[in-house]
Short mmCIF file of C-alpha atoms in Angstrom, two decimals:
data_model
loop_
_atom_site.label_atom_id
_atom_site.label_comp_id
_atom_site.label_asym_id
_atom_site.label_seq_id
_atom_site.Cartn_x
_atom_site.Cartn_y
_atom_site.Cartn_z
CA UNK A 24 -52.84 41.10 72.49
CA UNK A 25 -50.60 40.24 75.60
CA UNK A 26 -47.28 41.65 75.85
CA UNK A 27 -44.72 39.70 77.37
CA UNK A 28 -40.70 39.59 78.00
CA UNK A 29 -38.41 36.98 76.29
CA UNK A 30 -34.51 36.56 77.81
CA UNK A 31 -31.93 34.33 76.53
CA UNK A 32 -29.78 33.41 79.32
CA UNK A 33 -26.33 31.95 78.80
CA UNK A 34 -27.89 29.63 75.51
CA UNK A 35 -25.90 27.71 73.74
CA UNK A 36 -27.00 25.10 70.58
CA UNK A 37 -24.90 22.81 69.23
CA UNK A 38 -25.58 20.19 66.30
CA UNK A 39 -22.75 17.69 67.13
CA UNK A 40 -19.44 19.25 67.41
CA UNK A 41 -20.71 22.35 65.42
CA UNK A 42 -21.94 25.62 67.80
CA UNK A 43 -25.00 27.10 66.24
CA UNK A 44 -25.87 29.56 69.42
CA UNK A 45 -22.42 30.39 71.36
CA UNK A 46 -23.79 31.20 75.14
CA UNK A 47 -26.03 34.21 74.22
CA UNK A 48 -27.68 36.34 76.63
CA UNK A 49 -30.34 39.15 75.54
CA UNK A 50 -33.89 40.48 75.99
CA UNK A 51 -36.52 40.89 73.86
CA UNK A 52 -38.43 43.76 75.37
CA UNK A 53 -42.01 43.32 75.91
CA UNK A 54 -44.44 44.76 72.62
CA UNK A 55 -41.50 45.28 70.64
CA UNK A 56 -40.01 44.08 67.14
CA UNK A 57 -36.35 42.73 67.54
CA UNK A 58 -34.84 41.67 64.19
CA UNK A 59 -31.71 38.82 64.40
CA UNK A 60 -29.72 40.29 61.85
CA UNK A 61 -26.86 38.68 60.22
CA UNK A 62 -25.14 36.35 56.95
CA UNK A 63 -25.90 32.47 56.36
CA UNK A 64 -24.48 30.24 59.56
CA UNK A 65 -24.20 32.77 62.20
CA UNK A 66 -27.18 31.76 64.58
CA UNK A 67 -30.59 33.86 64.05
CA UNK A 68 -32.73 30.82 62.82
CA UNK A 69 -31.46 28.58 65.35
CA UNK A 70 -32.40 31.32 68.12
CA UNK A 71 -35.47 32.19 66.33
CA UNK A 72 -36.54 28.07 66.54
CA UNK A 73 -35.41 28.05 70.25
CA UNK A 74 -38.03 30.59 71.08
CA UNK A 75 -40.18 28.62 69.12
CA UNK A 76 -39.72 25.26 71.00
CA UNK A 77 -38.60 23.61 67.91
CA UNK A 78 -34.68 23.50 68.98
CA UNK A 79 -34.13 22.70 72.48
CA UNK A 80 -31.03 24.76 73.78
CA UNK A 81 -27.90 22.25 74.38
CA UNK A 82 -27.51 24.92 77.91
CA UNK A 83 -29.03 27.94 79.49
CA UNK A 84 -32.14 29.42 80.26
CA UNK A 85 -34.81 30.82 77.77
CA UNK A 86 -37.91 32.84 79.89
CA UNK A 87 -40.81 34.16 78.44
CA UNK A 88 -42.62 36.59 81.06
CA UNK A 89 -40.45 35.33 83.58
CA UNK A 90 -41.78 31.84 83.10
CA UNK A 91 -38.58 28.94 82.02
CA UNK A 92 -39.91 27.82 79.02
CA UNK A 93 -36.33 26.16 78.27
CA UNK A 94 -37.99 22.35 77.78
CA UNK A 95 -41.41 22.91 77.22
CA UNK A 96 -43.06 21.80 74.56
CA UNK A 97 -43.73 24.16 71.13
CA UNK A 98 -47.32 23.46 71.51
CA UNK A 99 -47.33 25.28 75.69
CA UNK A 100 -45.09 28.58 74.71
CA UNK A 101 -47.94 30.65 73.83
CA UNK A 102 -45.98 31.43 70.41
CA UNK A 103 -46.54 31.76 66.86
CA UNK A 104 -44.27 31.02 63.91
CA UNK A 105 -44.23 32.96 60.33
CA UNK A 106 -42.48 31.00 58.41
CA UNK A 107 -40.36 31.64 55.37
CA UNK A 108 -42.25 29.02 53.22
CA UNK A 109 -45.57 29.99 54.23
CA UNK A 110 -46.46 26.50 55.23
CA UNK A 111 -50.21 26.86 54.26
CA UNK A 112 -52.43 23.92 54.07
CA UNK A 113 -52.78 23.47 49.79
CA UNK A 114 -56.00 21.37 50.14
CA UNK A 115 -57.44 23.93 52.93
CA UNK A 116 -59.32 27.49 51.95
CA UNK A 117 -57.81 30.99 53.70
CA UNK A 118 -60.44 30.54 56.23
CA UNK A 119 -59.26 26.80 56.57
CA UNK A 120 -55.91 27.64 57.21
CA UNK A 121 -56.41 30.94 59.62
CA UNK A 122 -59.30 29.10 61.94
CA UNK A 123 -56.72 26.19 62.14
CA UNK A 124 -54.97 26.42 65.43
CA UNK A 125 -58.14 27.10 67.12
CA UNK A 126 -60.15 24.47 65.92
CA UNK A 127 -57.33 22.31 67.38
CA UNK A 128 -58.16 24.00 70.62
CA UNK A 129 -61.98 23.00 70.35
CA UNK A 130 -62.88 26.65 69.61
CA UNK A 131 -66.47 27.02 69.14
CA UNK A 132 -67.80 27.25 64.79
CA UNK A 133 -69.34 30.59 65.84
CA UNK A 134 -66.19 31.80 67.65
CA UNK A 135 -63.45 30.46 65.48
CA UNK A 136 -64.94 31.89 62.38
CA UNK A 137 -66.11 35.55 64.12
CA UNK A 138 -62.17 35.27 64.82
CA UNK A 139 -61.00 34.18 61.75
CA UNK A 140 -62.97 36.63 59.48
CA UNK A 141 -61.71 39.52 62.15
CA UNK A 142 -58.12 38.60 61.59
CA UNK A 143 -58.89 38.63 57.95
CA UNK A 144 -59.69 41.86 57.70
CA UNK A 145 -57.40 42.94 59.87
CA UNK A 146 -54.72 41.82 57.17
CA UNK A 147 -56.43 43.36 54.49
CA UNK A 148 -57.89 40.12 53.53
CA UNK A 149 -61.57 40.64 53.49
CA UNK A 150 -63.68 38.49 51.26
CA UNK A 151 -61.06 36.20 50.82
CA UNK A 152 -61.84 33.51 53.25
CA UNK A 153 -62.98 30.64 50.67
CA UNK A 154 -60.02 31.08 47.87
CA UNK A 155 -57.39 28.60 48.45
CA UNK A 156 -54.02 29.24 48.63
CA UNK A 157 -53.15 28.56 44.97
CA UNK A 158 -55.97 31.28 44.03
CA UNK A 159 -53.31 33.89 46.13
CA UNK A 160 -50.54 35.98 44.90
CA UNK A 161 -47.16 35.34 46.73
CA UNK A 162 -48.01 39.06 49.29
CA UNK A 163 -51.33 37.55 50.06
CA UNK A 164 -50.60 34.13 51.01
CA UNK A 165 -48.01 35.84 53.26
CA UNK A 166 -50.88 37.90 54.58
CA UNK A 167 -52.77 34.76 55.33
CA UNK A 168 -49.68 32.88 57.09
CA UNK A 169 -49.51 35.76 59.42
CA UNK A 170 -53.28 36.04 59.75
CA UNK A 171 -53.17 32.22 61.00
CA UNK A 172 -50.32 33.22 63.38
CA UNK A 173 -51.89 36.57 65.13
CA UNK A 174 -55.57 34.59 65.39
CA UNK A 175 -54.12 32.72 68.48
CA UNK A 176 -53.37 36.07 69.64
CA UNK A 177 -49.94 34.85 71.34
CA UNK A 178 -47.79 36.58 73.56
CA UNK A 179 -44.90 36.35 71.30
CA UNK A 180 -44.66 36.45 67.26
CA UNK A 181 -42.07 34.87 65.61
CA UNK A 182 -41.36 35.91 61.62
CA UNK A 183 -38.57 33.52 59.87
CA UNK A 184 -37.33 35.79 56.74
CA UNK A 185 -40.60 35.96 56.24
CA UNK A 186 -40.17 38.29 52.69
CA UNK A 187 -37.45 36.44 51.05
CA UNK A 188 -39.71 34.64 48.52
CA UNK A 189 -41.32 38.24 47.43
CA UNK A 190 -40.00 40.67 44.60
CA UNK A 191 -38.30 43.90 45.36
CA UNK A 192 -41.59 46.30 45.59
CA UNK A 193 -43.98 43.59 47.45
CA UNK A 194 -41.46 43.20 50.02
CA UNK A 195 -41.03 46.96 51.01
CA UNK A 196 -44.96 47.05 50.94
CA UNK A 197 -45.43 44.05 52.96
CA UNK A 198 -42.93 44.69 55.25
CA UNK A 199 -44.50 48.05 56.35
CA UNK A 200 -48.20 46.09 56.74
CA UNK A 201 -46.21 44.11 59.58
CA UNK A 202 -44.75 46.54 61.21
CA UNK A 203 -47.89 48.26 60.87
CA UNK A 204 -49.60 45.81 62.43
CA UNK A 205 -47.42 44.76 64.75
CA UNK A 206 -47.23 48.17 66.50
CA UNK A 207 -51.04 48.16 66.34
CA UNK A 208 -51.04 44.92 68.32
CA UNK A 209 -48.32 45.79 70.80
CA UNK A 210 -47.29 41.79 70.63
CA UNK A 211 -43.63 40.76 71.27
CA UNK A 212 -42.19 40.42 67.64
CA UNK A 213 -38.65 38.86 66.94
CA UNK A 214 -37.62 38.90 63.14
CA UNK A 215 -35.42 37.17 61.43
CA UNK A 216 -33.67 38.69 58.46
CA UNK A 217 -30.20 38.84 56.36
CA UNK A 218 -31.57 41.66 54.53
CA UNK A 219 -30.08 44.73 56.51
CA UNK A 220 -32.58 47.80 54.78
CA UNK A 221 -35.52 45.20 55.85
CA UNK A 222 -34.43 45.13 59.37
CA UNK A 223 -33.46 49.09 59.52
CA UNK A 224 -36.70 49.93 58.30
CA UNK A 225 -39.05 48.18 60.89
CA UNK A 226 -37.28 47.06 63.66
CA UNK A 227 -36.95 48.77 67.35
CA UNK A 228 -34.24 47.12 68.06
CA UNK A 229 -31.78 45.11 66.38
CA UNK A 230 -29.06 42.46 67.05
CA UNK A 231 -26.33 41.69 65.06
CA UNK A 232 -25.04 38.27 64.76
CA UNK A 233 -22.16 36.49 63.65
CA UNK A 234 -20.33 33.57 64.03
CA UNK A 235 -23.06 32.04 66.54
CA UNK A 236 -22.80 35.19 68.84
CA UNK A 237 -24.07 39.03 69.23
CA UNK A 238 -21.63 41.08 67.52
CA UNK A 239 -24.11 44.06 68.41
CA UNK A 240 -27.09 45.56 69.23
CA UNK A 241 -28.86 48.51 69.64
CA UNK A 242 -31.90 50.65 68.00
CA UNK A 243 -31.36 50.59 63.93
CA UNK A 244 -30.31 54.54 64.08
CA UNK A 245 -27.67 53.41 67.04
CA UNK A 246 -26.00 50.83 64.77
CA UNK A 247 -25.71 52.57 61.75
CA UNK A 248 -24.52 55.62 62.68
CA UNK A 249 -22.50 54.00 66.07
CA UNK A 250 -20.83 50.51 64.63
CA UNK A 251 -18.44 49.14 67.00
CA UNK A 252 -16.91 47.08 64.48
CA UNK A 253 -15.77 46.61 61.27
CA UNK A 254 -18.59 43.70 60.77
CA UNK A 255 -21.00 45.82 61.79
CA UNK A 256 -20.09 48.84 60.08
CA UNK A 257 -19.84 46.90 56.91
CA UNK A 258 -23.14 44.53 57.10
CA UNK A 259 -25.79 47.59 58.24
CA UNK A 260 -25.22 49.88 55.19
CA UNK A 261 -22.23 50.67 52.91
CA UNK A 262 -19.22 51.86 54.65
CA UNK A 263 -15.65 53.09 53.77
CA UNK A 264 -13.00 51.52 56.19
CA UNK A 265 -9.76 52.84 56.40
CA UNK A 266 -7.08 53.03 58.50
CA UNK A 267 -5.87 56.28 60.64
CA UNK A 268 -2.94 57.67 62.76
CA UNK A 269 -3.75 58.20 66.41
CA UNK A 270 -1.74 61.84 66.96
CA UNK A 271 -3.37 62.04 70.29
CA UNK A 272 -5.39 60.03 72.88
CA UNK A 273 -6.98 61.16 76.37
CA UNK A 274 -10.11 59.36 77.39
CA UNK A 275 -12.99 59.79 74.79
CA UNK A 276 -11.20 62.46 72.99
CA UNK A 277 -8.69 61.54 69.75
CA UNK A 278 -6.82 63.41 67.39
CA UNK A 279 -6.56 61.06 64.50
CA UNK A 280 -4.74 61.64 61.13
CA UNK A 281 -5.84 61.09 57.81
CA UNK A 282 -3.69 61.62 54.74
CA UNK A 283 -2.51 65.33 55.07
CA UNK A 284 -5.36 66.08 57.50
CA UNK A 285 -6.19 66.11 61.37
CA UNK A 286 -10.02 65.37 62.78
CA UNK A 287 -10.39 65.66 66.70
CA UNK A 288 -13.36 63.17 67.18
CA UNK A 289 -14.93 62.23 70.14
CA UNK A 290 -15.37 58.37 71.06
CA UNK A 291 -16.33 55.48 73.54
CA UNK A 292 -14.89 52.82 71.71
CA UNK A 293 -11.02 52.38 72.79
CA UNK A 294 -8.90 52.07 69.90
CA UNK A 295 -6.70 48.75 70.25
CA UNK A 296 -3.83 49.82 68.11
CA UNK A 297 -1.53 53.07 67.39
CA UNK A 298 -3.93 52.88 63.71
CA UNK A 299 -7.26 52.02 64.08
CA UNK A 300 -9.94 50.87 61.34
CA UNK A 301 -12.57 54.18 61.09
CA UNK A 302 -15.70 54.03 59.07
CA UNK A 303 -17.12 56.65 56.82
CA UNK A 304 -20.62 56.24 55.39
CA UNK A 305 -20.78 56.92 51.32
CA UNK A 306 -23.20 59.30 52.04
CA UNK A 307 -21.52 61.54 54.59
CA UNK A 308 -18.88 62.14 51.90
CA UNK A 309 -18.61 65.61 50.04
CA UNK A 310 -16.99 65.41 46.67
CA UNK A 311 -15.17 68.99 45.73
CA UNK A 312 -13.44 70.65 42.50
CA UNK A 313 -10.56 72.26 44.26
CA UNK A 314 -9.87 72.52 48.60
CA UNK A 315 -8.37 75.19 50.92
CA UNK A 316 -7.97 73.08 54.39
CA UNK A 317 -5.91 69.73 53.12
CA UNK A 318 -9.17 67.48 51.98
CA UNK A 319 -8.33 64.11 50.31
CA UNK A 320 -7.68 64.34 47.14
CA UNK A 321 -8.55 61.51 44.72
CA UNK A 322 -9.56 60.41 41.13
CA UNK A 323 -12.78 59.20 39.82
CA UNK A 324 -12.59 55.44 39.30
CA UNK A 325 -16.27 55.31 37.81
CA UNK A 326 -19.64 56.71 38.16
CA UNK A 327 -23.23 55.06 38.63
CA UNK A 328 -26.62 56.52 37.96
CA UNK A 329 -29.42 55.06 39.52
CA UNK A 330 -32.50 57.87 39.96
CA UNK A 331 -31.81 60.18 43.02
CA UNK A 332 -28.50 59.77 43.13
CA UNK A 333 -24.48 59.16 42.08
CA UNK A 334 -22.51 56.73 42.97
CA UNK A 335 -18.62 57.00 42.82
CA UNK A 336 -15.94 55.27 43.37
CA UNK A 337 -12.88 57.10 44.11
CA UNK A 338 -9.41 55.84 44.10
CA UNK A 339 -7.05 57.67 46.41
CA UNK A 340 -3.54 57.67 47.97
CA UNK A 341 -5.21 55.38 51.29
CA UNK A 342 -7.79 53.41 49.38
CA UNK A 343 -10.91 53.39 47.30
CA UNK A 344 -13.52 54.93 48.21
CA UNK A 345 -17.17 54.49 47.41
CA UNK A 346 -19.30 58.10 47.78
CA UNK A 347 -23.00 58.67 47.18
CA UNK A 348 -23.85 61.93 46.30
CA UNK A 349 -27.35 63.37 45.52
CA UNK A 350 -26.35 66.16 42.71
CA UNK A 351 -27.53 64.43 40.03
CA UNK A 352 -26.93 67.58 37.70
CA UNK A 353 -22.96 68.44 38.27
CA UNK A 354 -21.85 64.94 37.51
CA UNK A 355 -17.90 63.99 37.69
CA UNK A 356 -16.19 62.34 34.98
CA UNK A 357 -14.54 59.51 35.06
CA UNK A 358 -10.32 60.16 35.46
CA UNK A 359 -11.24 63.61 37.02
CA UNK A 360 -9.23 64.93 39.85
CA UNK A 361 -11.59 65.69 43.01
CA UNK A 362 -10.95 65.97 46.72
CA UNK A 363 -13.02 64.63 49.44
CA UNK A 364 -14.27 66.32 52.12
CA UNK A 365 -15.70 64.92 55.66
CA UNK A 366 -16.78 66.23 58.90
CA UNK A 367 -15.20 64.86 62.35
CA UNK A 368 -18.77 64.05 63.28
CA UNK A 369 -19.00 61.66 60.45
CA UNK A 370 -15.97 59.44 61.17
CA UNK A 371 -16.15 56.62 63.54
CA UNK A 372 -13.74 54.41 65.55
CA UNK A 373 -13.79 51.02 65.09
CA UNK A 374 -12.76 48.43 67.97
CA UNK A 375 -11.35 46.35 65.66
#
């Protein structure tokens, strides 16, 4: 399978007066899975359709391998589509629908079914070439849209929420066979997804969207534990925000205040007011019965079990605060006064 780069270059989209794609620049790196990330209306399908050659970008450049592909046709970008529908043929069998595209490129019988039953197989699909699609459960007629798409073996694969019509357990098991396969194919993936544990769990990279631009990106571990916003922090992964007192500021280096306490943190992102927005993840949160060094103390609003863990919410002096914790044995009760305890390392400024 070919590997090849895709840039955006200054693109913009707009549907009348309304700005789908607001100048975006990035790069897809070549044999890697980049997930568009973000809520209804901010841009990722539009992007994902430009690649795709079935938007045409209002401005800028799009390049695949180097190549401006900006007005060429969908049918010359060496690219396959996923979509979120499926879009199988009803009236055609599995091997029907795969072998399409390359009977429409006056493939060969021999070759085009030697290529078909491959790809089959290669999606766990074996033996299932002369169902049709209404013989398939919703995970294998996904199977068999992305069979179709890899068959052309293109230099860039394109997935539009491809799990969304899946239950809870198909999708984490289906989601793993693509990125399975994808990394066994090395082919340029980009992924489109609101779901943000879908996109943590398979993606290299990751950017962020909102309102029609990138709000960030970065690898999936880089975002979550690095958010340079309160968007961010908020949309990849539960997060506590809450505001703090700068005490002291010299480059990277702060001395913020919290409550009755002091944290000297270390950061790159420069604070634009005298009290920044921080975020705290639920998880790097210790809940305690009692304190010695001036932790936050609080009272349990309610308690959740659901299997490995506990999840709180506290209400304090600055705010509620929402705390995972995986002691499923010593379990707070509700109105009980606790204290909460978190490490400099854990708390992260926020440019806005």
């Amino acid at each position: 399978m070919k590997k090849a780069k895709v840039e955006f270059k200054n693109i913009t989209k707009k549907f009348n007066q309304t700005v789908a794609v607001d100048n975006v620049s990035c790069t897809f790196e070549p044999g890697t899975l980049t997930t568009l990330l973000g809520p209804s209306g901010c841009g990722k399908t539009t992007s994902l359709r430009i690649v795709a050659g079935l938007e045409r970008a209002t401005s800028g450049q799009i390049l695949i391998d180097d190549e401006d592909v900006t007005i060429l046709p969908a049918t010359e970008r060496d690219v396959s589509m996923v979509f979120q529908s499926y879009a199988l043929f009803p009236h055609m069998s599995v091997m029907e629908n795969v072998s399409y595209g390359l009977r429409m490129v006056n493939k060969s019988k021999e070759e085009y079914t030697e290529k078909a039953l491959n790809t089959l197989e290669l999606v766990g699909l074996k033996g299932y070439q002369d169902r049709m699609p209404s013989e398939l459960s919703g995970g294998q007629q996904q199977r068999v849209a992305v069979a179709r798409a890899i068959v052309l073996e293109p230099k860039v694969l394109l997935f539009d929420e491809p799990l969304s019509n899946l239950d809870a357990k198909l999708r984490r098991q289906v989601r793993e066979d693509i990125r399975s396969l994808q990394q066994s194919l090395g082919v340029t993936t980009i992924y489109v997804t609101h779901d943000q544990e879908e996109a943590l769990a398979i993606s290299d990279n990751i950017i962020v969207m909102k309102n029609a631009i990138i709000s960030q990106q970065g690898s999936p571990r880089d975002l979550y534990n690095y958010p340079n916003n309160k968007f961010v922090a908020n949309f990849i992964g539960d997060s506590n925000i809450i505001n703090v007192s700068i005490v002291s500021h010299q480059q990277d280096n702060y001395e913020i205040k919290i409550d009755k306490k002091v944290f000297k943190i270390k950061s790159s992102i420069q604070a634009n007011k005298a009290e920044p927005h921080v975020s705290i993840r639920p998880d790097k949160i210790n809940i305690l019965n009692s304190t010695k060094d001036n932790d936050l103390e609080g009272q349990i609003d309610s308690s959740s079990f659901v299997g490995g863990s506990i999840q709180y919410k506290v209400r304090t002096s600055i705010g509620e605060f929402y705390v995972i914790s995986y002691d499923t044995n010593n379990v707070f009760k509700k109105s009980e006064k606790i204290f909460l305890q978190f490490s400099s390392e854990n708390i992260k400024i926020l440019s806005d």
